XYZ file of C-alpha atoms in Angstrom:
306
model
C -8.261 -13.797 -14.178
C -5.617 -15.539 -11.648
C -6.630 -18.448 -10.560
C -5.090 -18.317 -6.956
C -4.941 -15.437 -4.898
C -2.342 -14.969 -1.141
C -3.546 -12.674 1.331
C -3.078 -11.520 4.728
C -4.814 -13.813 6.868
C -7.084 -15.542 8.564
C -10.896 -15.706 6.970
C -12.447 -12.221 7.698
C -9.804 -9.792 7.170
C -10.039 -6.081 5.730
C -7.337 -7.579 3.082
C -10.049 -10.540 2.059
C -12.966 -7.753 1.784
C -10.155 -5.969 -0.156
C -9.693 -9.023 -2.406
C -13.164 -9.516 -3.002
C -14.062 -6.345 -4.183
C -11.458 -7.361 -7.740
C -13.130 -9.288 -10.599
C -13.757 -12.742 -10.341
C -11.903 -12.642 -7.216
C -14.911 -14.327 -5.724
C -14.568 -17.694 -7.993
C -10.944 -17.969 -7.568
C -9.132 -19.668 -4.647
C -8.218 -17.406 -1.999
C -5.643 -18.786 0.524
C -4.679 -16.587 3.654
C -1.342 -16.256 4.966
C -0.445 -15.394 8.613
C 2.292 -13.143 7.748
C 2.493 -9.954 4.723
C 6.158 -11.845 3.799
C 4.821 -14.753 3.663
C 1.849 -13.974 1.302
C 3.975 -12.591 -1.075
C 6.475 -15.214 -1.133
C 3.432 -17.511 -2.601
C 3.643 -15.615 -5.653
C 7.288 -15.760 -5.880
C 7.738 -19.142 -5.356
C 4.794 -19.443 -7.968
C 2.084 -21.263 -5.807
C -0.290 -18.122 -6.200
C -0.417 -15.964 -9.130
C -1.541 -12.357 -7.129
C -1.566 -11.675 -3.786
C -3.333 -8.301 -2.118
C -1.664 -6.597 1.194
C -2.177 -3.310 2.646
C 0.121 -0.308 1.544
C -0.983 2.854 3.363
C -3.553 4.031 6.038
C -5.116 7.286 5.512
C -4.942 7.932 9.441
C -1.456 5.493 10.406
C 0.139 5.674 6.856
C 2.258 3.078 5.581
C 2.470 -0.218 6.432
C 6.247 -0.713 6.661
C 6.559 -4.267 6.714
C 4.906 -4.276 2.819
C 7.474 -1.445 1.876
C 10.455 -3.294 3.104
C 9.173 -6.255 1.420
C 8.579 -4.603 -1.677
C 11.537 -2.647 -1.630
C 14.232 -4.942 -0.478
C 12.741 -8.545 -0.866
C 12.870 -10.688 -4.455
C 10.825 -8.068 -6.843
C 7.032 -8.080 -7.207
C 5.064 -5.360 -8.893
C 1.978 -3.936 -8.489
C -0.970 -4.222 -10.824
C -3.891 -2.407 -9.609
C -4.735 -0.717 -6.016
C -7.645 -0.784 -3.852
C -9.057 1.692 -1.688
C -11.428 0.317 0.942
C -13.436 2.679 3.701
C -12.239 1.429 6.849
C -14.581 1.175 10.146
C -14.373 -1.262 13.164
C -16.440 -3.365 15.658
C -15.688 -4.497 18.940
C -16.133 -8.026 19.001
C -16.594 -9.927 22.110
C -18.037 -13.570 23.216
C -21.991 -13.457 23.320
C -22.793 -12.696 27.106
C -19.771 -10.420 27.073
C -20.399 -6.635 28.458
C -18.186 -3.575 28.588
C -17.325 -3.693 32.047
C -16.062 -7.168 31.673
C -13.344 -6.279 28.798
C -10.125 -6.460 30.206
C -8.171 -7.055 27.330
C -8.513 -5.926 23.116
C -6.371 -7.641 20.607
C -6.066 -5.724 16.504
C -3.632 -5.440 14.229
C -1.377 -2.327 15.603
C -2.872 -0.362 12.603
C -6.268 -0.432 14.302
C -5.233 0.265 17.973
C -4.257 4.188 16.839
C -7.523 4.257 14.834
C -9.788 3.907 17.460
C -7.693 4.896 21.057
C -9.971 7.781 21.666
C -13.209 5.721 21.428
C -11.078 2.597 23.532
C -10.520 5.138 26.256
C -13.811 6.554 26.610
C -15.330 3.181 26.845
C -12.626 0.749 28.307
C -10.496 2.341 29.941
C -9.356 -0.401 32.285
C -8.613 -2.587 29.071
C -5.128 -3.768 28.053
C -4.433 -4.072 24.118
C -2.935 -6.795 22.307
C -1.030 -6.962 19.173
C -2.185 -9.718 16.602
C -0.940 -10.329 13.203
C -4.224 -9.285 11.806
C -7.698 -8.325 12.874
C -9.176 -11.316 12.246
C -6.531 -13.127 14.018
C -7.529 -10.619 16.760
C -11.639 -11.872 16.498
C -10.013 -15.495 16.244
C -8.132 -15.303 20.037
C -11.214 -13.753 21.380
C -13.671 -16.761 20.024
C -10.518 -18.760 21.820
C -10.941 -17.283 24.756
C -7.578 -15.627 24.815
C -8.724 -12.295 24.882
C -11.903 -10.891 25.750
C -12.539 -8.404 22.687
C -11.250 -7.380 19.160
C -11.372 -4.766 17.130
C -11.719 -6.162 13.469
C -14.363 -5.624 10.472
C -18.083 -6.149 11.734
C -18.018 -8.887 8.953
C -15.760 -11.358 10.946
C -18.061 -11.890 13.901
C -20.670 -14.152 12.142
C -16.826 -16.136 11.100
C -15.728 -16.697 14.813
C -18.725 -16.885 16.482
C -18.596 -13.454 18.035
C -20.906 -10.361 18.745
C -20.132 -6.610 17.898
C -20.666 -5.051 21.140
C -20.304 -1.987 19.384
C -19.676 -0.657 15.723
C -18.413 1.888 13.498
C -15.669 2.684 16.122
C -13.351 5.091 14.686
C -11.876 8.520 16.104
C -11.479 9.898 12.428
C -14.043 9.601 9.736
C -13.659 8.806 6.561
C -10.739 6.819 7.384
C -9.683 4.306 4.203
C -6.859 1.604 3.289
C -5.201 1.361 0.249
C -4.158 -1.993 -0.770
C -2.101 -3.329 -3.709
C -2.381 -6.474 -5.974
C 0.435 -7.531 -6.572
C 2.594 -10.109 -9.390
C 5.603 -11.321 -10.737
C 7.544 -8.403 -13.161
C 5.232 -8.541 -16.180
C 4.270 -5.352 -18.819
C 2.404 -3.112 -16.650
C -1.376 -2.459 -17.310
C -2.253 -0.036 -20.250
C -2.038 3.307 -20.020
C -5.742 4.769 -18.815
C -4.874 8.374 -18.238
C -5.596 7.942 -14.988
C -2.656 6.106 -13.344
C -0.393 6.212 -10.639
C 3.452 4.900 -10.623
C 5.979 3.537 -7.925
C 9.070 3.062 -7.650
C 12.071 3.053 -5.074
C 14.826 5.345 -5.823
C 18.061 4.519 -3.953
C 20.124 7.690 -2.707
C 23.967 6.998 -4.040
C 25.820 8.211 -0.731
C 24.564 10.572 2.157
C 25.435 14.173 1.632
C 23.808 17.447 1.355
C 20.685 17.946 -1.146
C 20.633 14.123 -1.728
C 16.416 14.187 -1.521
C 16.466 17.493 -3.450
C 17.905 16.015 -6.666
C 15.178 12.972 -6.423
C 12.426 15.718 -6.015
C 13.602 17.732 -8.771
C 13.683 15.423 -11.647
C 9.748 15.250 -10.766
C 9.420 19.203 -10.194
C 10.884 19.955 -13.516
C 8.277 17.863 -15.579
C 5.132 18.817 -13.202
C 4.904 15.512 -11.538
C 2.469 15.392 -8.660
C 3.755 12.821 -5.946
C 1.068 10.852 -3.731
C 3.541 9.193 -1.437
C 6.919 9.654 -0.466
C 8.641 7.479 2.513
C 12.530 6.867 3.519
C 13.378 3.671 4.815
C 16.896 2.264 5.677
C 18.501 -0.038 3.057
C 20.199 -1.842 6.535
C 23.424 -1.394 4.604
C 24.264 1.154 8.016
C 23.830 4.616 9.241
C 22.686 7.230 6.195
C 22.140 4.587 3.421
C 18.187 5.026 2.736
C 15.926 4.431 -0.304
C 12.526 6.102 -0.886
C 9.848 5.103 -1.557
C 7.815 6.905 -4.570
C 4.350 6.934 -5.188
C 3.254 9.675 -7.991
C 1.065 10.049 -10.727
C 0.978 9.006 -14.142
C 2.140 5.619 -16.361
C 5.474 4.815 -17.367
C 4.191 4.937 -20.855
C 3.821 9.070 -20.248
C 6.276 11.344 -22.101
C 7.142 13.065 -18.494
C 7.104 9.717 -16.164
C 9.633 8.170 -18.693
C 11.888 10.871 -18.469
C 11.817 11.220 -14.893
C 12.727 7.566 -14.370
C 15.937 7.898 -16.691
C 16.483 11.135 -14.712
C 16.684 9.099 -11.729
C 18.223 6.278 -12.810
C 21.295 8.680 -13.482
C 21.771 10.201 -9.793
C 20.448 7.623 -7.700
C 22.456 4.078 -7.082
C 19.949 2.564 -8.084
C 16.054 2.518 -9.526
C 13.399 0.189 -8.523
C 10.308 0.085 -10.706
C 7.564 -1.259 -8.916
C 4.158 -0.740 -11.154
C 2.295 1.447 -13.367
C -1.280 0.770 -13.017
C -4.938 2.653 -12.559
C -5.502 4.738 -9.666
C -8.259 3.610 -7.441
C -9.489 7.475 -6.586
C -9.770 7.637 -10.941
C -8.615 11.340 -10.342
C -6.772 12.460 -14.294
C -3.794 14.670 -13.359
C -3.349 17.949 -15.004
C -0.337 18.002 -17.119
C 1.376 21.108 -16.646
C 2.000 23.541 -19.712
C 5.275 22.241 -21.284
C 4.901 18.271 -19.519
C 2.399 17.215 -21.633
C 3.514 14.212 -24.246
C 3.184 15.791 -27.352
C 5.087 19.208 -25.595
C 8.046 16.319 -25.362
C 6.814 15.050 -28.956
C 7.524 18.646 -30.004
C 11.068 19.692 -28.178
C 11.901 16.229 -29.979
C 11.266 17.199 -33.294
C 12.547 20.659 -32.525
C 16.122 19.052 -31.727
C 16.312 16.754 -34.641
C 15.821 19.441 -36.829
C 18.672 21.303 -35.638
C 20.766 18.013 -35.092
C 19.679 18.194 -39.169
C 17.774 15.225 -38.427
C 14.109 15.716 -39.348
């Protein structure tokens, strides 16, 4: 188990409950990190050996700054993924009531989360971004703000009061987040997995997405998450970003990547590791590994190599 783990800070964030729910997270040392860029640059630089960040929002989607990061930045990869219910509490000083909330401070995930619920009940009240919602709870016990929107858990951390809880205006809402570390063999192969990886389009012109989708429609490759981004190289130079199930170490995922790696510019490989929904995807008749084990053999034999 790492000894060291770099998260998105302070004390009391969803990305600490996140980190706690790994093994042995809970006996190693856990440092936050104000910034998503700068936790992950403690594991580059070496002085933590994971670090855990959020990827995606079932309600607000994905978190940008980690795919730019992950993308663009000095490569990391993914070893597992964690999927954590998300709900929220209004924090506040004690002796603090509704009608004295002028201002709410959360992470600008939360704000869209709960905007319904903040307009039914303070209307009047102004929101601020923080870097995190603990950060949020942290200006409030300050005095900088008068409420927060952050995990129930961080009040008893910062002093504070939930005024109200399990605020949300969609239920069921959940966060994925990814552990990340230096390039390494990716975990074994559970039958259950999920792969990313960021394909790089080779020039702008017509059908350019098309050919990325079809080297995963021809082998019956489900994908989970798909998201442009610009490469900042200027107008129509993008990557995507790939989530989409299955390991590297699968007959159909391998030949997908080396069907990318031929049209795109270039091929990022991000992670192979175990899907935290544990759902086994359904190989389609003819993508299965030993269908490719097969059309192998078959070709060898006429090559007159079998």
């Amino acid at each position: 188990m790492p000894d060291r783990y770099a998260y998105l800070g302070p004390e009391g964030t969803f990305t600490e409950a996140a980190l706690l729910t790994l093994p042995g997270a809970a006996q190693a040392e856990r440092v936050p990190f104000s910034t998503v860029p700068a936790a992950l640059d403690a594991v580059r630089s070496g002085f933590a050996e994971r670090a855990v960040v959020a990827l995606e929002n079932s309600v607000e989607g994905s978190v940008p700054t980690t795919l730019d990061e992950l993308a663009t930045g000095e490569q990391l990869q993914i070893v597992s993924e964690i999927h954590l219910p998300v709900e929220f509490a209004l924090l506040v000083r004690p002796g603090t009531a509704l009608a004295d909330i002028k201002t709410v401070a959360s992470h600008p995930h939360a704000q869209p989360q709960c905007r319904r619920w903040l307009a039914a009940h303070v209307p009047d009240a102004e929101w601020r971004a923080a870097t995190s919602n603990a950060e949020a709870a942290q200006h409030v016990a300050d005095g900088l703000y008068d409420a927060a929107l952050a995990g129930s858990f961080a009040g008893a951390r910062y002093g504070l009061t939930a005024l109200a809880s399990k605020i949300h205006d969609v239920d069921g809402a959940v966060t994925r987040f990814v552990e990340l570390g230096l390039p390494c063999p990716p975990p074994a192969r559970t039958g259950r997995d999920r792969t990313t990886v960021v394909a790089y389009i080779r020039d702008d012109h017509a059908g350019a997405l098309l050919q990325i989708l079809q080297e995963f429609f021809v082998r019956g490759i489900n994908l989970t998450l798909i998201q442009s981004r610009p490469t900042g190289a200027g107008l129509g130079s993008y990557l995507f970003w790939i989530d989409f199930e299955g390991h590297v170490e699968d007959a159909r995922v391998g030949e997908a990547l080396m069907g990318l790696r031929r049209v795109c510019a270039e091929v990022r490989f991000v992670g192979s590791y175990p899907a935290a929904d544990g759902v086994r995807p359904v190989a389609r008749r003819g993508t299965a590994d030993e269908d490719f084990a097969a059309a192998s053999d078959w070709l060898a034999g006429i090559r007159g190599k079998s």
